């Protein structure tokens, strides 16, 4: 891969943002698991497992919204 | 033996791979080959993904080394891994982490239309071959035997090359006088040439004649620096020839818009290594 200085700067910004997104997602997973998973354990998950947990959380949120029950 | 009862809940290998080198060229104690000659590959964790997105760690090579150690623990010292196995290892980690399908965008040189394609990385893995370093080449009285560079060699050379190119690009846009620019340009080009020569010397395992065998890289480098241009060019061409079968092959693509068939180079680099972050 060959990049000029603008390209390198753009790539570094993109990588920083993606790394921040991964950290944020691991923290979200930890929060939604209510102590069932520590931050370290969330950081040890693979992409496929994180996607599955995210899908379960989304499903749960939708069910909660439909049922009108409080969600903390 | 790990006595932790939680080991059964550790991440599991997603695929098993056979190295193109079959383990040849690894120093003793740096590779744990299984009975079948295959290595288990684990998916990347979130920590690995962040490591692989850390620019400084990418630049100095430690990101690749740390991720290989995490995902293919059987490769105990990735710095000394023959570079012929590198593409296979990275493709395997990508498959284990995100699945075998990789989407990519390409522009048809015929009609300039952008097209999206999906590539099955398993077919790329199946085609991977290691150069045959058992063969030797004769150059006059000399018999040359090549060897694979290690990841450490290639990384050091790439960093050095990057620094020289960066210096050249800074020089180009600076207000330095033309004569000084030319001097600096000459110095940088000399360093790039010296770097290339070191890479070639590191690629030679031994040079034999009927009377002696030389395997000391410094002595081989000294010989390269003092040989004639024709011999140097021949060595370079032999290296290209020996490595050509092990390069990632370009993809043959037929444009969906104009039916033009063209070749698209395929590399496993930062631009396509990751699937979208979760």
mmCIF file of C-alpha atoms in Angstrom:
data_model
loop_
_atom_site.group_PDB
_atom_site.id
_atom_site.type_symbol
_atom_site.label_atom_id
_atom_site.label_comp_id
_atom_site.label_asym_id
_atom_site.label_seq_id
_atom_site.Cartn_x
_atom_site.Cartn_y
_atom_site.Cartn_z
ATOM 1 C CA UNK A 1 0.000 0.000 0.000
ATOM 2 C CA UNK A 2 1.454 3.371 -1.011
ATOM 3 C CA UNK A 3 0.051 6.562 0.510
ATOM 4 C CA UNK A 4 1.050 10.208 0.385
ATOM 5 C CA UNK A 5 1.184 12.267 3.609
ATOM 6 C CA UNK A 6 -2.514 13.237 3.306
ATOM 7 C CA UNK A 7 -3.414 9.585 2.784
ATOM 8 C CA UNK A 8 -1.395 8.554 5.865
ATOM 9 C CA UNK A 9 -3.063 11.275 7.946
ATOM 10 C CA UNK A 10 -6.503 10.139 6.770
ATOM 11 C CA UNK A 11 -5.661 6.470 7.519
ATOM 12 C CA UNK A 12 -4.382 7.330 11.036
ATOM 13 C CA UNK A 13 -7.577 9.298 11.784
ATOM 14 C CA UNK A 14 -9.694 6.400 10.502
ATOM 15 C CA UNK A 15 -7.783 3.850 12.618
ATOM 16 C CA UNK A 16 -8.073 6.071 15.739
ATOM 17 C CA UNK A 17 -11.815 6.403 15.239
ATOM 18 C CA UNK A 18 -12.280 2.667 14.693
ATOM 19 C CA UNK A 19 -10.207 1.866 17.811
ATOM 20 C CA UNK A 20 -12.356 4.305 19.834
ATOM 21 C CA UNK A 21 -15.521 2.677 18.442
ATOM 22 C CA UNK A 22 -14.288 -0.782 19.508
ATOM 23 C CA UNK A 23 -13.554 0.471 23.044
ATOM 24 C CA UNK A 24 -16.954 2.188 23.234
ATOM 25 C CA UNK A 25 -18.706 -0.960 22.040
ATOM 26 C CA UNK A 26 -16.863 -3.110 24.621
ATOM 27 C CA UNK A 27 -17.977 -0.677 27.352
ATOM 28 C CA UNK A 28 -21.567 -0.739 26.051
ATOM 29 C CA UNK A 29 -21.539 -4.540 26.116
ATOM 30 C CA UNK A 30 -20.213 -4.464 29.706
ATOM 31 C CA UNK A 31 -22.937 -1.999 30.725
ATOM 32 C CA UNK A 32 -25.754 -3.978 29.101
ATOM 33 C CA UNK A 33 -24.490 -7.242 30.660
ATOM 34 C CA UNK A 34 -25.009 -5.699 34.110
ATOM 35 C CA UNK A 35 -21.833 -7.193 35.593
ATOM 36 C CA UNK A 36 -22.153 -10.480 33.727
ATOM 37 C CA UNK A 37 -19.078 -9.544 31.744
ATOM 38 C CA UNK A 38 -16.153 -7.406 32.826
ATOM 39 C CA UNK A 39 -14.497 -4.857 30.526
ATOM 40 C CA UNK A 40 -11.436 -7.152 30.222
ATOM 41 C CA UNK A 41 -13.674 -10.050 29.221
ATOM 42 C CA UNK A 42 -15.489 -7.885 26.660
ATOM 43 C CA UNK A 43 -12.112 -6.880 25.216
ATOM 44 C CA UNK A 44 -11.234 -10.573 24.873
ATOM 45 C CA UNK A 45 -14.292 -11.224 22.670
ATOM 46 C CA UNK A 46 -13.951 -11.695 18.931
ATOM 47 C CA UNK A 47 -15.800 -9.672 16.294
ATOM 48 C CA UNK A 48 -18.413 -12.394 15.722
ATOM 49 C CA UNK A 49 -19.253 -12.659 19.438
ATOM 50 C CA UNK A 50 -19.486 -8.865 19.827
ATOM 51 C CA UNK A 51 -21.834 -8.710 16.846
ATOM 52 C CA UNK A 52 -24.017 -11.438 18.420
ATOM 53 C CA UNK A 53 -24.189 -9.630 21.779
ATOM 54 C CA UNK A 54 -24.975 -6.334 20.000
ATOM 55 C CA UNK A 55 -27.811 -8.062 18.134
ATOM 56 C CA UNK A 56 -29.183 -9.539 21.378
ATOM 57 C CA UNK A 57 -29.028 -6.099 23.064
ATOM 58 C CA UNK A 58 -30.816 -4.493 20.102
ATOM 59 C CA UNK A 59 -33.480 -7.205 20.148
ATOM 60 C CA UNK A 60 -33.941 -6.738 23.887
ATOM 61 C CA UNK A 61 -34.258 -2.957 23.538
ATOM 62 C CA UNK A 62 -36.935 -3.339 20.868
ATOM 63 C CA UNK A 63 -38.889 -5.826 22.951
ATOM 64 C CA UNK A 64 -38.694 -3.449 25.919
ATOM 65 C CA UNK A 65 -39.859 -0.539 23.764
ATOM 66 C CA UNK A 66 -42.831 -2.538 22.451
ATOM 67 C CA UNK A 67 -43.808 -3.798 25.892
ATOM 68 C CA UNK A 68 -43.508 -0.291 27.415
ATOM 69 C CA UNK A 69 -41.620 -1.659 30.408
ATOM 70 C CA UNK A 70 -38.919 0.529 31.995
ATOM 71 C CA UNK A 71 -35.327 -0.130 30.869
ATOM 72 C CA UNK A 72 -32.421 0.886 33.077
ATOM 73 C CA UNK B 1 -0.672 -27.923 31.154
ATOM 74 C CA UNK B 2 -3.087 -25.151 32.041
ATOM 75 C CA UNK B 3 -5.090 -26.058 35.192
ATOM 76 C CA UNK B 4 -7.531 -23.173 34.915
ATOM 77 C CA UNK B 5 -11.060 -24.717 34.770
ATOM 78 C CA UNK B 6 -12.137 -21.779 32.606
ATOM 79 C CA UNK B 7 -9.936 -22.925 29.676
ATOM 80 C CA UNK B 8 -12.983 -24.625 28.123
ATOM 81 C CA UNK B 9 -14.528 -21.166 27.755
ATOM 82 C CA UNK B 10 -11.477 -19.590 26.097
ATOM 83 C CA UNK B 11 -11.860 -18.620 22.442
ATOM 84 C CA UNK B 12 -11.658 -21.573 20.087
ATOM 85 C CA UNK B 13 -9.652 -21.872 16.873
ATOM 86 C CA UNK B 14 -11.807 -20.850 13.921
ATOM 87 C CA UNK B 15 -9.663 -22.494 11.238
ATOM 88 C CA UNK B 16 -6.510 -24.575 10.856
ATOM 89 C CA UNK B 17 -3.867 -23.753 8.267
ATOM 90 C CA UNK B 18 -0.831 -25.320 6.699
ATOM 91 C CA UNK B 19 2.091 -22.931 6.266
ATOM 92 C CA UNK B 20 3.477 -22.602 2.722
ATOM 93 C CA UNK B 21 6.966 -23.165 4.183
ATOM 94 C CA UNK B 22 5.783 -26.326 6.029
ATOM 95 C CA UNK B 23 7.799 -25.032 8.939
ATOM 96 C CA UNK B 24 11.091 -24.982 7.014
ATOM 97 C CA UNK B 25 13.217 -21.939 7.879
ATOM 98 C CA UNK B 26 11.950 -21.535 11.468
ATOM 99 C CA UNK B 27 14.613 -21.472 14.153
ATOM 100 C CA UNK B 28 14.432 -24.251 16.716
ATOM 101 C CA UNK B 29 11.796 -23.564 19.387
ATOM 102 C CA UNK B 30 10.003 -20.825 17.448
ATOM 103 C CA UNK B 31 7.230 -22.993 15.932
ATOM 104 C CA UNK B 32 4.970 -25.633 17.511
ATOM 105 C CA UNK B 33 3.872 -27.754 14.554
ATOM 106 C CA UNK B 34 1.048 -30.201 15.261
ATOM 107 C CA UNK B 35 1.118 -33.874 14.243
ATOM 108 C CA UNK B 36 -0.808 -33.008 11.073
ATOM 109 C CA UNK B 37 1.440 -30.072 10.264
ATOM 110 C CA UNK B 38 -1.475 -27.669 10.660
ATOM 111 C CA UNK B 39 -1.703 -24.671 12.959
ATOM 112 C CA UNK B 40 -4.862 -23.534 14.801
ATOM 113 C CA UNK B 41 -5.886 -19.927 14.085
ATOM 114 C CA UNK B 42 -7.936 -18.009 16.663
ATOM 115 C CA UNK B 43 -10.095 -14.977 15.842
ATOM 116 C CA UNK B 44 -8.773 -11.560 16.835
ATOM 117 C CA UNK B 45 -10.018 -10.189 20.155
ATOM 118 C CA UNK B 46 -11.064 -6.539 20.591
ATOM 119 C CA UNK B 47 -7.602 -5.947 22.102
ATOM 120 C CA UNK B 48 -5.945 -7.402 18.967
ATOM 121 C CA UNK B 49 -8.111 -5.225 16.729
ATOM 122 C CA UNK B 50 -7.084 -2.107 18.647
ATOM 123 C CA UNK B 51 -3.420 -3.182 18.589
ATOM 124 C CA UNK B 52 -3.648 -3.588 14.824
ATOM 125 C CA UNK B 53 -5.092 -0.091 14.570
ATOM 126 C CA UNK B 54 -2.281 1.592 16.546
ATOM 127 C CA UNK B 55 -0.223 3.571 13.996
ATOM 128 C CA UNK B 56 3.121 3.498 15.875
ATOM 129 C CA UNK B 57 2.825 -0.234 16.515
ATOM 130 C CA UNK B 58 1.973 -0.780 12.846
ATOM 131 C CA UNK B 59 4.951 1.289 11.761
ATOM 132 C CA UNK B 60 7.503 -0.534 13.916
ATOM 133 C CA UNK B 61 6.000 -3.968 13.153
ATOM 134 C CA UNK B 62 5.050 -4.846 16.732
ATOM 135 C CA UNK B 63 1.309 -4.719 15.926
ATOM 136 C CA UNK B 64 1.638 -7.542 13.393
ATOM 137 C CA UNK B 65 3.856 -9.547 15.764
ATOM 138 C CA UNK B 66 1.483 -9.140 18.751
ATOM 139 C CA UNK B 67 -1.587 -10.081 16.701
ATOM 140 C CA UNK B 68 0.129 -13.177 15.253
ATOM 141 C CA UNK B 69 1.215 -14.228 18.764
ATOM 142 C CA UNK B 70 -2.370 -13.845 19.993
ATOM 143 C CA UNK B 71 -4.123 -15.521 17.040
ATOM 144 C CA UNK B 72 -1.563 -18.186 16.098
ATOM 145 C CA UNK B 73 0.242 -18.931 19.373
ATOM 146 C CA UNK B 74 2.000 -21.874 17.689
ATOM 147 C CA UNK B 75 4.204 -19.269 15.973
ATOM 148 C CA UNK B 76 6.150 -18.429 19.092
ATOM 149 C CA UNK B 77 8.452 -15.794 17.647
ATOM 150 C CA UNK B 78 6.813 -14.044 14.669
ATOM 151 C CA UNK B 79 9.840 -11.716 14.297
ATOM 152 C CA UNK B 80 11.880 -14.706 13.051
ATOM 153 C CA UNK B 81 9.064 -16.128 10.901
ATOM 154 C CA UNK B 82 10.021 -16.588 7.215
ATOM 155 C CA UNK B 83 8.300 -13.801 5.318
ATOM 156 C CA UNK B 84 7.050 -16.368 2.759
ATOM 157 C CA UNK B 85 4.427 -17.360 5.364
ATOM 158 C CA UNK B 86 3.305 -13.807 6.191
ATOM 159 C CA UNK B 87 0.474 -13.400 3.650
ATOM 160 C CA UNK B 88 -0.935 -16.836 4.521
ATOM 161 C CA UNK B 89 -0.867 -16.003 8.228
ATOM 162 C CA UNK B 90 -2.577 -12.605 7.774
ATOM 163 C CA UNK B 91 -5.236 -14.017 5.433
ATOM 164 C CA UNK B 92 -5.895 -16.859 7.906
ATOM 165 C CA UNK B 93 -6.316 -14.380 10.788
ATOM 166 C CA UNK B 94 -8.728 -12.345 8.690
ATOM 167 C CA UNK B 95 -10.766 -15.450 7.811
ATOM 168 C CA UNK B 96 -10.809 -16.578 11.467
ATOM 169 C CA UNK B 97 -11.943 -13.111 12.598
ATOM 170 C CA UNK B 98 -14.441 -12.002 9.940
ATOM 171 C CA UNK B 99 -15.183 -15.024 7.727
ATOM 172 C CA UNK B 100 -13.824 -16.006 4.351
ATOM 173 C CA UNK B 101 -15.657 -13.470 2.212
ATOM 174 C CA UNK B 102 -13.884 -10.192 1.557
ATOM 175 C CA UNK B 103 -15.618 -7.371 -0.280
ATOM 176 C CA UNK B 104 -13.585 -4.971 -2.351
ATOM 177 C CA UNK B 105 -14.120 -2.116 -4.777
ATOM 178 C CA UNK B 106 -12.386 -1.908 -8.129
ATOM 179 C CA UNK B 107 -12.393 0.543 -11.024
ATOM 180 C CA UNK B 108 -12.608 -0.827 -14.559
ATOM 181 C CA UNK B 109 -9.764 0.638 -16.665
ATOM 182 C CA UNK B 110 -12.034 0.325 -19.745
ATOM 183 C CA UNK B 111 -15.096 2.335 -18.688
ATOM 184 C CA UNK B 112 -13.911 3.785 -15.304
ATOM 185 C CA UNK B 113 -16.994 2.346 -13.559
ATOM 186 C CA UNK B 114 -16.558 1.361 -9.894
ATOM 187 C CA UNK B 115 -17.668 -2.194 -9.153
ATOM 188 C CA UNK B 116 -18.045 -4.119 -5.892
ATOM 189 C CA UNK B 117 -16.927 -7.723 -5.729
ATOM 190 C CA UNK B 118 -16.684 -10.411 -3.074
ATOM 191 C CA UNK B 119 -13.607 -12.611 -2.913
ATOM 192 C CA UNK B 120 -13.479 -15.987 -1.171
ATOM 193 C CA UNK B 121 -10.189 -15.766 0.733
ATOM 194 C CA UNK B 122 -10.068 -19.577 1.078
ATOM 195 C CA UNK B 123 -9.304 -19.821 -2.644
ATOM 196 C CA UNK B 124 -6.437 -17.339 -2.146
ATOM 197 C CA UNK B 125 -5.111 -19.446 0.752
ATOM 198 C CA UNK B 126 -5.295 -22.620 -1.356
ATOM 199 C CA UNK B 127 -3.106 -21.002 -4.035
ATOM 200 C CA UNK B 128 -0.369 -19.852 -1.676
ATOM 201 C CA UNK B 129 3.036 -21.417 -2.315
ATOM 202 C CA UNK B 130 6.439 -20.977 -0.757
ATOM 203 C CA UNK B 131 9.486 -20.302 -2.914
ATOM 204 C CA UNK B 132 11.664 -23.355 -3.417
ATOM 205 C CA UNK B 133 14.776 -22.441 -1.478
ATOM 206 C CA UNK B 134 16.258 -25.912 -1.949
ATOM 207 C CA UNK B 135 17.332 -25.135 -5.494
ATOM 208 C CA UNK B 136 20.731 -23.554 -6.083
ATOM 209 C CA UNK B 137 21.911 -21.315 -8.919
ATOM 210 C CA UNK B 138 25.259 -21.188 -10.670
ATOM 211 C CA UNK B 139 26.916 -17.894 -11.506
ATOM 212 C CA UNK B 140 30.286 -18.774 -13.021
ATOM 213 C CA UNK B 141 32.286 -20.566 -10.326
ATOM 214 C CA UNK B 142 29.811 -19.601 -7.639
ATOM 215 C CA UNK B 143 26.856 -21.653 -6.478
ATOM 216 C CA UNK B 144 24.222 -19.457 -4.802
ATOM 217 C CA UNK B 145 21.650 -20.722 -2.312
ATOM 218 C CA UNK B 146 18.896 -18.339 -1.264
ATOM 219 C CA UNK B 147 16.819 -18.225 1.931
ATOM 220 C CA UNK B 148 13.642 -16.510 3.037
ATOM 221 C CA UNK B 149 13.916 -13.155 4.776
ATOM 222 C CA UNK B 150 12.440 -13.042 8.263
ATOM 223 C CA UNK B 151 9.637 -10.668 9.227
ATOM 224 C CA UNK B 152 12.196 -8.744 11.271
ATOM 225 C CA UNK B 153 14.462 -8.287 8.179
ATOM 226 C CA UNK B 154 11.634 -7.103 5.956
ATOM 227 C CA UNK B 155 10.240 -4.785 8.631
ATOM 228 C CA UNK B 156 13.626 -3.174 9.294
ATOM 229 C CA UNK B 157 14.169 -2.664 5.560
ATOM 230 C CA UNK B 158 10.681 -1.205 5.075
ATOM 231 C CA UNK B 159 11.128 1.263 7.954
ATOM 232 C CA UNK B 160 14.498 2.371 6.558
ATOM 233 C CA UNK B 161 13.033 2.758 3.053
ATOM 234 C CA UNK B 162 10.071 4.736 4.416
ATOM 235 C CA UNK B 163 12.410 7.113 6.280
ATOM 236 C CA UNK B 164 14.447 7.809 3.144
ATOM 237 C CA UNK B 165 11.303 8.367 1.044
ATOM 238 C CA UNK B 166 9.902 10.689 3.704
ATOM 239 C CA UNK B 167 13.181 12.631 3.709
ATOM 240 C CA UNK B 168 13.004 12.942 -0.102
ATOM 241 C CA UNK B 169 9.437 14.191 -0.004
ATOM 242 C CA UNK B 170 10.291 16.798 2.692
ATOM 243 C CA UNK B 171 13.310 17.876 0.656
ATOM 244 C CA UNK B 172 11.202 18.328 -2.472
ATOM 245 C CA UNK B 173 8.838 20.788 -0.807
ATOM 246 C CA UNK B 174 11.495 22.661 1.236
ATOM 247 C CA UNK B 175 13.192 25.992 0.410
ATOM 248 C CA UNK B 176 16.694 24.504 0.444
ATOM 249 C CA UNK B 177 19.020 25.616 -2.381
ATOM 250 C CA UNK B 178 19.078 23.427 -5.488
ATOM 251 C CA UNK B 179 22.722 22.362 -5.007
ATOM 252 C CA UNK B 180 22.052 21.280 -1.418
ATOM 253 C CA UNK B 181 18.904 19.456 -2.578
ATOM 254 C CA UNK B 182 20.981 17.489 -5.090
ATOM 255 C CA UNK B 183 23.552 16.586 -2.419
ATOM 256 C CA UNK B 184 20.835 15.387 -0.039
ATOM 257 C CA UNK B 185 19.112 13.515 -2.879
ATOM 258 C CA UNK B 186 22.386 11.733 -3.664
ATOM 259 C CA UNK B 187 22.828 10.742 0.000
ATOM 260 C CA UNK B 188 19.244 9.430 0.218
ATOM 261 C CA UNK B 189 19.562 7.421 -3.005
ATOM 262 C CA UNK B 190 22.853 5.917 -1.764
ATOM 263 C CA UNK B 191 21.098 4.851 1.440
ATOM 264 C CA UNK B 192 18.211 3.299 -0.535
ATOM 265 C CA UNK B 193 20.701 1.378 -2.716
ATOM 266 C CA UNK B 194 22.643 0.242 0.364
ATOM 267 C CA UNK B 195 19.381 -0.882 1.934
ATOM 268 C CA UNK B 196 18.469 -2.911 -1.157
ATOM 269 C CA UNK B 197 21.912 -4.511 -1.099
ATOM 270 C CA UNK B 198 21.516 -5.502 2.562
ATOM 271 C CA UNK B 199 18.144 -7.083 1.725
ATOM 272 C CA UNK B 200 19.732 -9.117 -1.077
ATOM 273 C CA UNK B 201 22.625 -10.180 1.186
ATOM 274 C CA UNK B 202 20.125 -11.296 3.844
ATOM 275 C CA UNK B 203 18.324 -13.327 1.140
ATOM 276 C CA UNK B 204 21.445 -15.378 0.398
ATOM 277 C CA UNK B 205 21.961 -18.341 2.703
ATOM 278 C CA UNK B 206 25.334 -19.372 1.301
ATOM 279 C CA UNK B 207 27.739 -19.015 -1.605
ATOM 280 C CA UNK B 208 29.778 -22.103 -2.435
ATOM 281 C CA UNK B 209 32.747 -22.821 -4.641
ATOM 282 C CA UNK B 210 34.707 -26.059 -4.881
ATOM 283 C CA UNK B 211 37.045 -24.674 -2.218
ATOM 284 C CA UNK B 212 34.883 -22.884 0.341
ATOM 285 C CA UNK B 213 31.397 -21.982 1.548
ATOM 286 C CA UNK B 214 30.508 -18.516 2.801
ATOM 287 C CA UNK B 215 27.361 -18.047 4.873
ATOM 288 C CA UNK B 216 28.328 -14.917 6.819
ATOM 289 C CA UNK B 217 25.896 -12.147 5.747
ATOM 290 C CA UNK B 218 28.528 -9.422 6.230
ATOM 291 C CA UNK B 219 30.986 -11.222 3.938
ATOM 292 C CA UNK B 220 28.225 -11.781 1.353
ATOM 293 C CA UNK B 221 27.300 -8.077 1.580
ATOM 294 C CA UNK B 222 30.939 -7.100 1.064
ATOM 295 C CA UNK B 223 31.064 -9.346 -2.028
ATOM 296 C CA UNK B 224 27.841 -7.731 -3.402
ATOM 297 C CA UNK B 225 29.332 -4.267 -2.857
ATOM 298 C CA UNK B 226 32.422 -5.246 -4.815
ATOM 299 C CA UNK B 227 30.978 -7.393 -7.581
ATOM 300 C CA UNK B 228 30.337 -6.239 -11.155
ATOM 301 C CA UNK B 229 26.988 -4.827 -12.242
ATOM 302 C CA UNK B 230 26.116 -7.888 -14.371
ATOM 303 C CA UNK B 231 26.505 -10.326 -11.459
ATOM 304 C CA UNK B 232 24.499 -8.018 -9.185
ATOM 305 C CA UNK B 233 21.697 -7.788 -11.774
ATOM 306 C CA UNK B 234 21.729 -11.581 -12.248
ATOM 307 C CA UNK B 235 21.395 -12.146 -8.484
ATOM 308 C CA UNK B 236 18.488 -9.704 -8.384
ATOM 309 C CA UNK B 237 16.751 -11.475 -11.287
ATOM 310 C CA UNK B 238 17.240 -14.888 -9.660
ATOM 311 C CA UNK B 239 15.624 -13.593 -6.471
ATOM 312 C CA UNK B 240 12.641 -12.228 -8.408
ATOM 313 C CA UNK B 241 12.332 -15.578 -10.211
ATOM 314 C CA UNK B 242 12.503 -17.680 -7.057
ATOM 315 C CA UNK B 243 9.876 -15.529 -5.319
ATOM 316 C CA UNK B 244 7.443 -15.041 -8.198
ATOM 317 C CA UNK B 245 5.360 -18.168 -7.458
ATOM 318 C CA UNK B 246 4.883 -17.131 -3.856
ATOM 319 C CA UNK B 247 3.461 -13.663 -4.593
ATOM 320 C CA UNK B 248 -0.250 -13.028 -4.188
ATOM 321 C CA UNK B 249 -1.636 -13.408 -7.666
ATOM 322 C CA UNK B 250 -3.647 -10.592 -9.269
ATOM 323 C CA UNK B 251 -7.394 -11.141 -9.555
ATOM 324 C CA UNK B 252 -8.952 -11.491 -13.000
ATOM 325 C CA UNK B 253 -12.091 -9.377 -13.102
ATOM 326 C CA UNK B 254 -14.780 -8.955 -15.734
ATOM 327 C CA UNK B 255 -16.469 -5.563 -15.537
ATOM 328 C CA UNK B 256 -20.211 -5.870 -14.935
ATOM 329 C CA UNK B 257 -20.842 -2.745 -17.031
ATOM 330 C CA UNK B 258 -18.706 -3.181 -20.152
ATOM 331 C CA UNK B 259 -17.573 -6.848 -19.936
ATOM 332 C CA UNK B 260 -13.938 -5.744 -20.117
ATOM 333 C CA UNK B 261 -11.615 -8.306 -18.480
ATOM 334 C CA UNK B 262 -8.702 -6.902 -16.494
ATOM 335 C CA UNK B 263 -6.285 -7.796 -13.721
ATOM 336 C CA UNK B 264 -6.536 -6.233 -10.285
ATOM 337 C CA UNK B 265 -3.487 -6.550 -7.990
ATOM 338 C CA UNK B 266 -4.383 -8.113 -4.647
ATOM 339 C CA UNK B 267 -2.515 -7.322 -1.439
ATOM 340 C CA UNK B 268 -3.325 -7.954 2.183
ATOM 341 C CA UNK B 269 -2.767 -4.514 3.692
ATOM 342 C CA UNK B 270 -4.376 -2.082 6.106
ATOM 343 C CA UNK B 271 -6.899 -0.936 3.508
ATOM 344 C CA UNK B 272 -8.601 -4.329 3.301
ATOM 345 C CA UNK B 273 -7.499 -6.263 6.387
ATOM 346 C CA UNK B 274 -10.469 -5.329 8.536
ATOM 347 C CA UNK B 275 -14.127 -5.900 7.981
ATOM 348 C CA UNK B 276 -16.347 -3.105 9.341
ATOM 349 C CA UNK B 277 -15.847 -2.736 13.083
ATOM 350 C CA UNK B 278 -18.713 -4.115 15.179
#
